[in-house]
Amino acid sequence: MFEFIEYLTRGALLGVTYGLLAFPVSLLFSTTGSVDVAMGAYAVLAAAVMYMIGGPLGLVAAIGVAVLASSLVGLISMRLNRPGHVDHVIAVLGTFGLATFIESFILTFFGANPMIRQPFSTFWNLGGIRVSPQIGINVAVCVAVVSILFIVLQKTPFGRAMRASAANPVGAALNGIPVKQIWFSTYVLGGLLAGVAGVLILYTTGADYSTAFNLTIWGFGAAIIFGMHGALRGFAGGLVIGMVQALSAGYLSGGWATATPFIFIFVILSMGRMNQIAATGGRV
């Protein structure tokens, strides 16, 4: 029983970073009805830059390069779509192409070796469970970031404009709300959060050029577990994904340990946790 609780605890602590990735997934879907499959690539790119530079300058550069990449996607998306005339399939394919490019870029300039930093040599003892202080930092950062963004989205004019753009983009545009700028801001915000998540992942489990797709899947899976229309739901979903991963690694062997979290996400999708019509621009 203690082993089971240990796996659950470790998984939940790991899942906070997936919850951070789920936030922009939910936000973008709620605002534009689309998803950015390059989200994981932004995180790995940030991790690679932080790994190479390090220190405060590396932190700024890592988050900055993630924001730059997401801004590029936002600009392309704004060129391809406009309120009331959106083809989500084109937007998703565009982000997939950029994700592939970023993976190739990381492989070329940073190599195929895993990138990881472990600044702490001592561990906390939580009821007999050894936990790195870095996990505590991750939890504090993720909770602070999500709390601040939740307040901004719920209590500020920007948040109200974003919700209006999500509910009725054409009506919002007719009422003077700059919908396209709101959409672009959503992409930028996604890059910012992915950059923070990438830095945290570097100091926790590490990453390499091929990690991007998995991170996108975990962020997407975390977002859909409790529905795609709430940041806090996505954060809670991240904890669930982390626990599923930890239990799979602890009790299953080989390929099953790797495949089970993906199967779990597929089952959630098959249960209709995501509005499939909205996600495909009316195509099923």
PDB file of C-alpha atoms in Angstrom:
ATOM      1  CA  MET A   1       0.000   0.000   0.000  1.00  0.00           C
ATOM      2  CA  PHE A   2       2.858   2.366   0.834  1.00  0.00           C
ATOM      3  CA  GLU A   3       4.381   1.699  -2.594  1.00  0.00           C
ATOM      4  CA  PHE A   4       1.086   2.598  -4.282  1.00  0.00           C
ATOM      5  CA  ILE A   5       0.852   5.860  -2.322  1.00  0.00           C
ATOM      6  CA  GLU A   6       4.481   6.647  -3.174  1.00  0.00           C
ATOM      7  CA  TYR A   7       3.803   6.218  -6.900  1.00  0.00           C
ATOM      8  CA  LEU A   8       0.707   8.394  -6.687  1.00  0.00           C
ATOM      9  CA  THR A   9       2.584  11.119  -4.820  1.00  0.00           C
ATOM     10  CA  ARG A  10       5.550  11.131  -7.170  1.00  0.00           C
ATOM     11  CA  GLY A  11       3.243  11.116 -10.180  1.00  0.00           C
ATOM     12  CA  ALA A  12       1.151  14.018  -8.905  1.00  0.00           C
ATOM     13  CA  LEU A  13       4.270  16.067  -8.186  1.00  0.00           C
ATOM     14  CA  LEU A  14       5.577  15.325 -11.666  1.00  0.00           C
ATOM     15  CA  GLY A  15       2.198  16.127 -13.194  1.00  0.00           C
ATOM     16  CA  VAL A  16       2.226  19.785 -12.147  1.00  0.00           C
ATOM     17  CA  THR A  17       4.400  20.597 -15.175  1.00  0.00           C
ATOM     18  CA  TYR A  18       1.916  18.805 -17.436  1.00  0.00           C
ATOM     19  CA  GLY A  19      -0.783  20.942 -15.865  1.00  0.00           C
ATOM     20  CA  LEU A  20       1.229  24.017 -16.794  1.00  0.00           C
ATOM     21  CA  LEU A  21       1.321  22.813 -20.413  1.00  0.00           C
ATOM     22  CA  ALA A  22      -2.403  22.040 -20.284  1.00  0.00           C
ATOM     23  CA  PHE A  23      -3.227  25.653 -19.440  1.00  0.00           C
ATOM     24  CA  PRO A  24      -2.269  27.106 -22.857  1.00  0.00           C
ATOM     25  CA  VAL A  25      -3.823  24.113 -24.622  1.00  0.00           C
ATOM     26  CA  SER A  26      -7.158  24.822 -22.921  1.00  0.00           C
ATOM     27  CA  LEU A  27      -6.813  28.560 -23.372  1.00  0.00           C
ATOM     28  CA  LEU A  28      -6.080  28.352 -27.091  1.00  0.00           C
ATOM     29  CA  PHE A  29      -8.889  25.866 -27.682  1.00  0.00           C
ATOM     30  CA  SER A  30     -11.366  27.999 -25.747  1.00  0.00           C
ATOM     31  CA  THR A  31     -10.345  31.168 -27.601  1.00  0.00           C
ATOM     32  CA  THR A  32      -9.805  29.960 -31.170  1.00  0.00           C
ATOM     33  CA  GLY A  33     -11.268  26.446 -31.242  1.00  0.00           C
ATOM     34  CA  SER A  34      -7.886  25.092 -32.365  1.00  0.00           C
ATOM     35  CA  VAL A  35      -4.841  23.435 -30.774  1.00  0.00           C
ATOM     36  CA  ASP A  36      -1.125  24.119 -31.053  1.00  0.00           C
ATOM     37  CA  VAL A  37       0.713  20.808 -31.423  1.00  0.00           C
ATOM     38  CA  ALA A  38       4.077  22.596 -31.229  1.00  0.00           C
ATOM     39  CA  MET A  39       3.554  23.306 -27.509  1.00  0.00           C
ATOM     40  CA  GLY A  40       5.921  20.530 -26.465  1.00  0.00           C
ATOM     41  CA  ALA A  41       8.510  21.722 -28.983  1.00  0.00           C
ATOM     42  CA  TYR A  42       8.508  25.182 -27.384  1.00  0.00           C
ATOM     43  CA  ALA A  43       9.194  23.563 -24.005  1.00  0.00           C
ATOM     44  CA  VAL A  44      12.088  21.438 -25.301  1.00  0.00           C
ATOM     45  CA  LEU A  45      13.570  24.417 -27.132  1.00  0.00           C
ATOM     46  CA  ALA A  46      13.483  26.412 -23.891  1.00  0.00           C
ATOM     47  CA  ALA A  47      15.087  23.512 -22.026  1.00  0.00           C
ATOM     48  CA  ALA A  48      17.868  23.281 -24.634  1.00  0.00           C
ATOM     49  CA  VAL A  49      18.665  27.002 -24.434  1.00  0.00           C
ATOM     50  CA  MET A  50      18.638  26.923 -20.628  1.00  0.00           C
ATOM     51  CA  TYR A  51      20.891  23.853 -20.673  1.00  0.00           C
ATOM     52  CA  MET A  52      23.401  25.610 -22.922  1.00  0.00           C
ATOM     53  CA  ILE A  53      23.469  29.056 -21.258  1.00  0.00           C
ATOM     54  CA  GLY A  54      22.308  28.535 -17.683  1.00  0.00           C
ATOM     55  CA  GLY A  55      21.830  31.138 -14.977  1.00  0.00           C
ATOM     56  CA  PRO A  56      19.456  34.131 -15.049  1.00  0.00           C
ATOM     57  CA  LEU A  57      20.496  35.008 -18.605  1.00  0.00           C
ATOM     58  CA  GLY A  58      19.703  31.467 -19.706  1.00  0.00           C
ATOM     59  CA  LEU A  59      16.290  31.671 -18.061  1.00  0.00           C
ATOM     60  CA  VAL A  60      15.427  34.871 -19.904  1.00  0.00           C
ATOM     61  CA  ALA A  61      16.772  33.500 -23.189  1.00  0.00           C
ATOM     62  CA  ALA A  62      14.943  30.181 -22.770  1.00  0.00           C
ATOM     63  CA  ILE A  63      11.545  31.744 -22.154  1.00  0.00           C
ATOM     64  CA  GLY A  64      12.217  34.373 -24.807  1.00  0.00           C
ATOM     65  CA  VAL A  65      12.967  31.834 -27.537  1.00  0.00           C
ATOM     66  CA  ALA A  66       9.808  29.875 -26.649  1.00  0.00           C
ATOM     67  CA  VAL A  67       7.752  33.077 -26.896  1.00  0.00           C
ATOM     68  CA  LEU A  68       9.428  33.919 -30.211  1.00  0.00           C
ATOM     69  CA  ALA A  69       8.551  30.509 -31.664  1.00  0.00           C
ATOM     70  CA  SER A  70       4.935  30.701 -30.491  1.00  0.00           C
ATOM     71  CA  SER A  71       4.669  34.269 -31.814  1.00  0.00           C
ATOM     72  CA  LEU A  72       5.731  33.015 -35.232  1.00  0.00           C
ATOM     73  CA  VAL A  73       2.945  30.436 -35.123  1.00  0.00           C
ATOM     74  CA  GLY A  74       0.514  33.132 -34.030  1.00  0.00           C
ATOM     75  CA  LEU A  75       1.456  35.382 -36.935  1.00  0.00           C
ATOM     76  CA  ILE A  76       1.064  32.539 -39.420  1.00  0.00           C
ATOM     77  CA  SER A  77      -2.277  31.615 -37.914  1.00  0.00           C
ATOM     78  CA  MET A  78      -3.509  35.190 -38.147  1.00  0.00           C
ATOM     79  CA  ARG A  79      -2.523  35.283 -41.824  1.00  0.00           C
ATOM     80  CA  LEU A  80      -4.381  32.062 -42.558  1.00  0.00           C
ATOM     81  CA  ASN A  81      -7.528  32.705 -40.547  1.00  0.00           C
ATOM     82  CA  ARG A  82      -9.793  35.499 -39.472  1.00  0.00           C
ATOM     83  CA  PRO A  83     -12.842  35.642 -37.176  1.00  0.00           C
ATOM     84  CA  GLY A  84     -15.751  33.860 -38.772  1.00  0.00           C
ATOM     85  CA  HIS A  85     -13.581  32.241 -41.481  1.00  0.00           C
ATOM     86  CA  VAL A  86     -11.353  29.764 -39.653  1.00  0.00           C
ATOM     87  CA  ASP A  87     -10.001  26.487 -40.967  1.00  0.00           C
ATOM     88  CA  HIS A  88      -8.667  24.727 -37.887  1.00  0.00           C
ATOM     89  CA  VAL A  89      -7.145  21.876 -39.870  1.00  0.00           C
ATOM     90  CA  ILE A  90      -4.774  24.284 -41.636  1.00  0.00           C
ATOM     91  CA  ALA A  91      -3.789  25.855 -38.307  1.00  0.00           C
ATOM     92  CA  VAL A  92      -3.084  22.476 -36.710  1.00  0.00           C
ATOM     93  CA  LEU A  93      -1.042  21.290 -39.702  1.00  0.00           C
ATOM     94  CA  GLY A  94       0.951  24.513 -39.575  1.00  0.00           C
ATOM     95  CA  THR A  95       1.840  24.026 -35.911  1.00  0.00           C
ATOM     96  CA  PHE A  96       2.755  20.394 -36.607  1.00  0.00           C
ATOM     97  CA  GLY A  97       5.157  21.536 -39.315  1.00  0.00           C
ATOM     98  CA  LEU A  98       6.811  24.017 -36.983  1.00  0.00           C
ATOM     99  CA  ALA A  99       7.103  21.362 -34.264  1.00  0.00           C
ATOM    100  CA  THR A 100       8.956  19.109 -36.713  1.00  0.00           C
ATOM    101  CA  PHE A 101      11.252  21.967 -37.685  1.00  0.00           C
ATOM    102  CA  ILE A 102      12.047  22.766 -34.029  1.00  0.00           C
ATOM    103  CA  GLU A 103      12.854  19.102 -33.315  1.00  0.00           C
ATOM    104  CA  SER A 104      15.273  19.062 -36.266  1.00  0.00           C
ATOM    105  CA  PHE A 105      16.784  22.360 -35.125  1.00  0.00           C
ATOM    106  CA  ILE A 106      17.393  21.013 -31.609  1.00  0.00           C
ATOM    107  CA  LEU A 107      18.908  17.799 -32.975  1.00  0.00           C
ATOM    108  CA  THR A 108      21.226  19.752 -35.282  1.00  0.00           C
ATOM    109  CA  PHE A 109      22.478  22.403 -32.863  1.00  0.00           C
ATOM    110  CA  PHE A 110      22.166  20.698 -29.464  1.00  0.00           C
ATOM    111  CA  GLY A 111      22.671  17.045 -30.379  1.00  0.00           C
ATOM    112  CA  ALA A 112      20.804  13.881 -29.471  1.00  0.00           C
ATOM    113  CA  ASN A 113      22.121  13.509 -25.912  1.00  0.00           C
ATOM    114  CA  PRO A 114      19.664  13.964 -23.036  1.00  0.00           C
ATOM    115  CA  MET A 115      19.674  17.393 -21.408  1.00  0.00           C
ATOM    116  CA  ILE A 116      19.194  17.468 -17.635  1.00  0.00           C
ATOM    117  CA  ARG A 117      20.308  19.521 -14.651  1.00  0.00           C
ATOM    118  CA  GLN A 118      20.064  18.275 -11.070  1.00  0.00           C
ATOM    119  CA  PRO A 119      21.078  21.123  -8.757  1.00  0.00           C
ATOM    120  CA  PHE A 120      20.146  19.357  -5.504  1.00  0.00           C
ATOM    121  CA  SER A 121      22.059  16.467  -3.946  1.00  0.00           C
ATOM    122  CA  THR A 122      19.872  16.255  -0.850  1.00  0.00           C
ATOM    123  CA  PHE A 123      16.234  15.153  -0.662  1.00  0.00           C
ATOM    124  CA  TRP A 124      13.229  15.863   1.478  1.00  0.00           C
ATOM    125  CA  ASN A 125      11.546  13.058   3.383  1.00  0.00           C
ATOM    126  CA  LEU A 126       7.755  13.279   3.090  1.00  0.00           C
ATOM    127  CA  GLY A 127       6.344  10.476   5.183  1.00  0.00           C
ATOM    128  CA  GLY A 128       9.074   8.114   4.018  1.00  0.00           C
ATOM    129  CA  ILE A 129       8.966   9.306   0.385  1.00  0.00           C
ATOM    130  CA  ARG A 130      12.182  10.901  -0.872  1.00  0.00           C
ATOM    131  CA  VAL A 131      11.417  14.032  -2.880  1.00  0.00           C
ATOM    132  CA  SER A 132      13.860  16.446  -4.507  1.00  0.00           C
ATOM    133  CA  PRO A 133      13.584  20.098  -3.426  1.00  0.00           C
ATOM    134  CA  GLN A 134      13.312  20.866  -7.152  1.00  0.00           C
ATOM    135  CA  ILE A 135       9.854  19.299  -7.084  1.00  0.00           C
ATOM    136  CA  GLY A 136       8.872  21.803  -4.416  1.00  0.00           C
ATOM    137  CA  ILE A 137      10.136  24.623  -6.614  1.00  0.00           C
ATOM    138  CA  ASN A 138       8.157  23.224  -9.560  1.00  0.00           C
ATOM    139  CA  VAL A 139       4.954  23.065  -7.544  1.00  0.00           C
ATOM    140  CA  ALA A 140       5.396  26.591  -6.177  1.00  0.00           C
ATOM    141  CA  VAL A 141       6.144  28.072  -9.620  1.00  0.00           C
ATOM    142  CA  CYS A 142       3.264  26.261 -11.332  1.00  0.00           C
ATOM    143  CA  VAL A 143       0.721  27.170  -8.656  1.00  0.00           C
ATOM    144  CA  ALA A 144       1.864  30.817  -8.685  1.00  0.00           C
ATOM    145  CA  VAL A 145       1.757  31.088 -12.489  1.00  0.00           C
ATOM    146  CA  VAL A 146      -1.644  29.424 -12.820  1.00  0.00           C
ATOM    147  CA  SER A 147      -3.100  31.513  -9.976  1.00  0.00           C
ATOM    148  CA  ILE A 148      -1.885  34.787 -11.499  1.00  0.00           C
ATOM    149  CA  LEU A 149      -3.190  33.907 -14.941  1.00  0.00           C
ATOM    150  CA  PHE A 150      -6.513  32.765 -13.518  1.00  0.00           C
ATOM    151  CA  ILE A 151      -6.946  36.153 -11.827  1.00  0.00           C
ATOM    152  CA  VAL A 152      -5.931  37.996 -14.997  1.00  0.00           C
ATOM    153  CA  LEU A 153      -8.396  36.056 -17.133  1.00  0.00           C
ATOM    154  CA  GLN A 154     -11.267  36.351 -14.678  1.00  0.00           C
ATOM    155  CA  LYS A 155     -10.833  39.844 -13.248  1.00  0.00           C
ATOM    156  CA  THR A 156      -9.297  42.070 -15.942  1.00  0.00           C
ATOM    157  CA  PRO A 157     -10.613  43.706 -19.135  1.00  0.00           C
ATOM    158  CA  PHE A 158      -8.175  41.575 -21.134  1.00  0.00           C
ATOM    159  CA  GLY A 159      -9.669  38.426 -19.661  1.00  0.00           C
ATOM    160  CA  ARG A 160     -13.206  39.594 -20.408  1.00  0.00           C
ATOM    161  CA  ALA A 161     -12.213  40.430 -23.988  1.00  0.00           C
ATOM    162  CA  MET A 162     -10.643  36.994 -24.358  1.00  0.00           C
ATOM    163  CA  ARG A 163     -13.779  35.267 -23.097  1.00  0.00           C
ATOM    164  CA  ALA A 164     -15.924  37.362 -25.452  1.00  0.00           C
ATOM    165  CA  SER A 165     -13.670  36.471 -28.378  1.00  0.00           C
ATOM    166  CA  ALA A 166     -13.994  32.810 -27.487  1.00  0.00           C
ATOM    167  CA  ALA A 167     -17.791  32.880 -27.131  1.00  0.00           C
ATOM    168  CA  ASN A 168     -18.587  34.868 -30.287  1.00  0.00           C
ATOM    169  CA  PRO A 169     -15.603  36.141 -32.313  1.00  0.00           C
ATOM    170  CA  VAL A 170     -17.715  37.851 -34.965  1.00  0.00           C
ATOM    171  CA  GLY A 171     -19.904  39.593 -32.408  1.00  0.00           C
ATOM    172  CA  ALA A 172     -16.849  40.587 -30.363  1.00  0.00           C
ATOM    173  CA  ALA A 173     -15.202  42.081 -33.463  1.00  0.00           C
ATOM    174  CA  LEU A 174     -18.347  44.060 -34.274  1.00  0.00           C
ATOM    175  CA  ASN A 175     -18.266  45.462 -30.738  1.00  0.00           C
ATOM    176  CA  GLY A 176     -14.743  46.785 -31.158  1.00  0.00           C
ATOM    177  CA  ILE A 177     -12.780  43.982 -29.515  1.00  0.00           C
ATOM    178  CA  PRO A 178      -9.526  43.303 -31.415  1.00  0.00           C
ATOM    179  CA  VAL A 179     -10.173  39.581 -31.834  1.00  0.00           C
ATOM    180  CA  LYS A 180      -7.144  38.843 -33.980  1.00  0.00           C
ATOM    181  CA  GLN A 181      -4.854  40.535 -31.469  1.00  0.00           C
ATOM    182  CA  ILE A 182      -6.500  38.538 -28.685  1.00  0.00           C
ATOM    183  CA  TRP A 183      -5.874  35.334 -30.606  1.00  0.00           C
ATOM    184  CA  PHE A 184      -2.256  36.317 -31.178  1.00  0.00           C
ATOM    185  CA  SER A 185      -1.843  37.075 -27.463  1.00  0.00           C
ATOM    186  CA  THR A 186      -3.099  33.583 -26.710  1.00  0.00           C
ATOM    187  CA  TYR A 187      -0.345  32.040 -28.825  1.00  0.00           C
ATOM    188  CA  VAL A 188       2.264  34.251 -27.140  1.00  0.00           C
ATOM    189  CA  LEU A 189       0.978  33.300 -23.708  1.00  0.00           C
ATOM    190  CA  GLY A 190       1.177  29.642 -24.695  1.00  0.00           C
ATOM    191  CA  GLY A 191       4.832  30.061 -25.600  1.00  0.00           C
ATOM    192  CA  LEU A 192       5.527  31.808 -22.299  1.00  0.00           C
ATOM    193  CA  LEU A 193       3.993  28.981 -20.270  1.00  0.00           C
ATOM    194  CA  ALA A 194       5.664  26.311 -22.378  1.00  0.00           C
ATOM    195  CA  GLY A 195       9.003  28.055 -21.853  1.00  0.00           C
ATOM    196  CA  VAL A 196       8.554  28.030 -18.082  1.00  0.00           C
ATOM    197  CA  ALA A 197       7.507  24.373 -18.209  1.00  0.00           C
ATOM    198  CA  GLY A 198      10.556  23.506 -20.321  1.00  0.00           C
ATOM    199  CA  VAL A 199      12.944  25.039 -17.779  1.00  0.00           C
ATOM    200  CA  LEU A 200      11.243  23.140 -14.946  1.00  0.00           C
ATOM    201  CA  ILE A 201      11.405  19.898 -16.917  1.00  0.00           C
ATOM    202  CA  LEU A 202      15.142  20.420 -17.526  1.00  0.00           C
ATOM    203  CA  TYR A 203      15.708  20.463 -13.769  1.00  0.00           C
ATOM    204  CA  THR A 204      13.382  17.537 -13.081  1.00  0.00           C
ATOM    205  CA  THR A 205      13.276  14.700 -15.617  1.00  0.00           C
ATOM    206  CA  GLY A 206      15.332  16.234 -18.407  1.00  0.00           C
ATOM    207  CA  ALA A 207      14.548  16.265 -22.123  1.00  0.00           C
ATOM    208  CA  ASP A 208      15.994  15.597 -25.546  1.00  0.00           C
ATOM    209  CA  TYR A 209      15.035  16.515 -29.100  1.00  0.00           C
ATOM    210  CA  SER A 210      12.476  13.697 -29.310  1.00  0.00           C
ATOM    211  CA  THR A 211      10.631  14.679 -26.116  1.00  0.00           C
ATOM    212  CA  ALA A 212       8.566  17.385 -27.797  1.00  0.00           C
ATOM    213  CA  PHE A 213       5.790  15.139 -29.114  1.00  0.00           C
ATOM    214  CA  ASN A 214       5.363  13.370 -25.780  1.00  0.00           C
ATOM    215  CA  LEU A 215       5.098  16.674 -23.923  1.00  0.00           C
ATOM    216  CA  THR A 216       2.441  17.869 -26.352  1.00  0.00           C
ATOM    217  CA  ILE A 217       0.494  14.657 -25.792  1.00  0.00           C
ATOM    218  CA  TRP A 218       0.756  14.961 -22.003  1.00  0.00           C
ATOM    219  CA  GLY A 219      -0.349  18.590 -22.071  1.00  0.00           C
ATOM    220  CA  PHE A 220      -3.210  17.801 -24.441  1.00  0.00           C
ATOM    221  CA  GLY A 221      -4.201  14.746 -22.403  1.00  0.00           C
ATOM    222  CA  ALA A 222      -4.170  16.758 -19.191  1.00  0.00           C
ATOM    223  CA  ALA A 223      -6.405  19.379 -20.808  1.00  0.00           C
ATOM    224  CA  ILE A 224      -9.066  16.946 -22.032  1.00  0.00           C
ATOM    225  CA  ILE A 225      -9.521  14.812 -18.899  1.00  0.00           C
ATOM    226  CA  PHE A 226     -11.871  17.253 -17.196  1.00  0.00           C
ATOM    227  CA  GLY A 227     -12.822  19.242 -20.296  1.00  0.00           C
ATOM    228  CA  MET A 228     -11.010  21.763 -22.486  1.00  0.00           C
ATOM    229  CA  HIS A 229     -12.679  24.887 -21.107  1.00  0.00           C
ATOM    230  CA  GLY A 230     -10.915  25.553 -17.836  1.00  0.00           C
ATOM    231  CA  ALA A 231      -7.319  26.226 -16.817  1.00  0.00           C
ATOM    232  CA  LEU A 232      -7.761  24.777 -13.344  1.00  0.00           C
ATOM    233  CA  ARG A 233      -9.302  21.668 -14.864  1.00  0.00           C
ATOM    234  CA  GLY A 234      -6.237  21.315 -17.049  1.00  0.00           C
ATOM    235  CA  PHE A 235      -3.959  21.691 -14.042  1.00  0.00           C
ATOM    236  CA  ALA A 236      -5.864  18.942 -12.235  1.00  0.00           C
ATOM    237  CA  GLY A 237      -5.685  16.814 -15.364  1.00  0.00           C
ATOM    238  CA  GLY A 238      -1.905  17.179 -15.316  1.00  0.00           C
ATOM    239  CA  LEU A 239      -1.816  15.606 -11.869  1.00  0.00           C
ATOM    240  CA  VAL A 240      -3.859  12.675 -13.154  1.00  0.00           C
ATOM    241  CA  ILE A 241      -1.579  12.165 -16.166  1.00  0.00           C
ATOM    242  CA  GLY A 242       1.453  12.229 -13.880  1.00  0.00           C
ATOM    243  CA  MET A 243      -0.079   9.598 -11.594  1.00  0.00           C
ATOM    244  CA  VAL A 244      -0.971   7.354 -14.534  1.00  0.00           C
ATOM    245  CA  GLN A 245       2.603   7.607 -15.771  1.00  0.00           C
ATOM    246  CA  ALA A 246       4.059   6.824 -12.351  1.00  0.00           C
ATOM    247  CA  LEU A 247       1.776   3.842 -11.773  1.00  0.00           C
ATOM    248  CA  SER A 248       2.508   2.493 -15.253  1.00  0.00           C
ATOM    249  CA  ALA A 249       6.267   2.776 -14.739  1.00  0.00           C
ATOM    250  CA  GLY A 250       6.012   1.199 -11.296  1.00  0.00           C
ATOM    251  CA  TYR A 251       3.758  -1.782 -12.006  1.00  0.00           C
ATOM    252  CA  LEU A 252       4.141  -2.490 -15.736  1.00  0.00           C
ATOM    253  CA  SER A 253       7.156  -3.496 -17.763  1.00  0.00           C
ATOM    254  CA  GLY A 254       8.644  -2.648 -21.124  1.00  0.00           C
ATOM    255  CA  GLY A 255       6.381  -1.257 -23.804  1.00  0.00           C
ATOM    256  CA  TRP A 256       3.250  -1.478 -21.654  1.00  0.00           C
ATOM    257  CA  ALA A 257       4.671   1.067 -19.214  1.00  0.00           C
ATOM    258  CA  THR A 258       5.184   3.476 -22.123  1.00  0.00           C
ATOM    259  CA  ALA A 259       1.949   2.712 -23.929  1.00  0.00           C
ATOM    260  CA  THR A 260      -0.489   2.776 -20.998  1.00  0.00           C
ATOM    261  CA  PRO A 261      -0.601   6.601 -20.570  1.00  0.00           C
ATOM    262  CA  PHE A 262      -1.288   6.954 -24.312  1.00  0.00           C
ATOM    263  CA  ILE A 263      -4.030   4.330 -24.069  1.00  0.00           C
ATOM    264  CA  PHE A 264      -5.479   6.219 -21.125  1.00  0.00           C
ATOM    265  CA  ILE A 265      -5.650   9.439 -23.158  1.00  0.00           C
ATOM    266  CA  PHE A 266      -7.232   7.571 -26.081  1.00  0.00           C
ATOM    267  CA  VAL A 267      -9.915   6.178 -23.767  1.00  0.00           C
ATOM    268  CA  ILE A 268     -10.636   9.679 -22.446  1.00  0.00           C
ATOM    269  CA  LEU A 269     -10.989  10.957 -26.015  1.00  0.00           C
ATOM    270  CA  SER A 270     -13.304   8.077 -26.922  1.00  0.00           C
ATOM    271  CA  MET A 271     -15.545   9.058 -23.998  1.00  0.00           C
ATOM    272  CA  GLY A 272     -16.180  12.439 -25.651  1.00  0.00           C
ATOM    273  CA  ARG A 273     -14.292  14.655 -23.221  1.00  0.00           C
ATOM    274  CA  MET A 274     -13.423  16.997 -26.045  1.00  0.00           C
ATOM    275  CA  ASN A 275     -15.795  18.743 -28.405  1.00  0.00           C
ATOM    276  CA  GLN A 276     -14.591  17.045 -31.578  1.00  0.00           C
ATOM    277  CA  ILE A 277     -16.707  19.156 -33.922  1.00  0.00           C
ATOM    278  CA  ALA A 278     -15.267  22.408 -32.587  1.00  0.00           C
ATOM    279  CA  ALA A 279     -11.732  21.046 -32.707  1.00  0.00           C
ATOM    280  CA  THR A 280     -11.988  20.170 -36.399  1.00  0.00           C
ATOM    281  CA  GLY A 281     -13.841  23.253 -37.551  1.00  0.00           C
ATOM    282  CA  GLY A 282     -17.108  21.378 -38.053  1.00  0.00           C
ATOM    283  CA  ARG A 283     -15.548  18.270 -39.618  1.00  0.00           C
ATOM    284  CA  VAL A 284     -16.093  14.854 -38.028  1.00  0.00           C
TER     285      VAL A 284
END
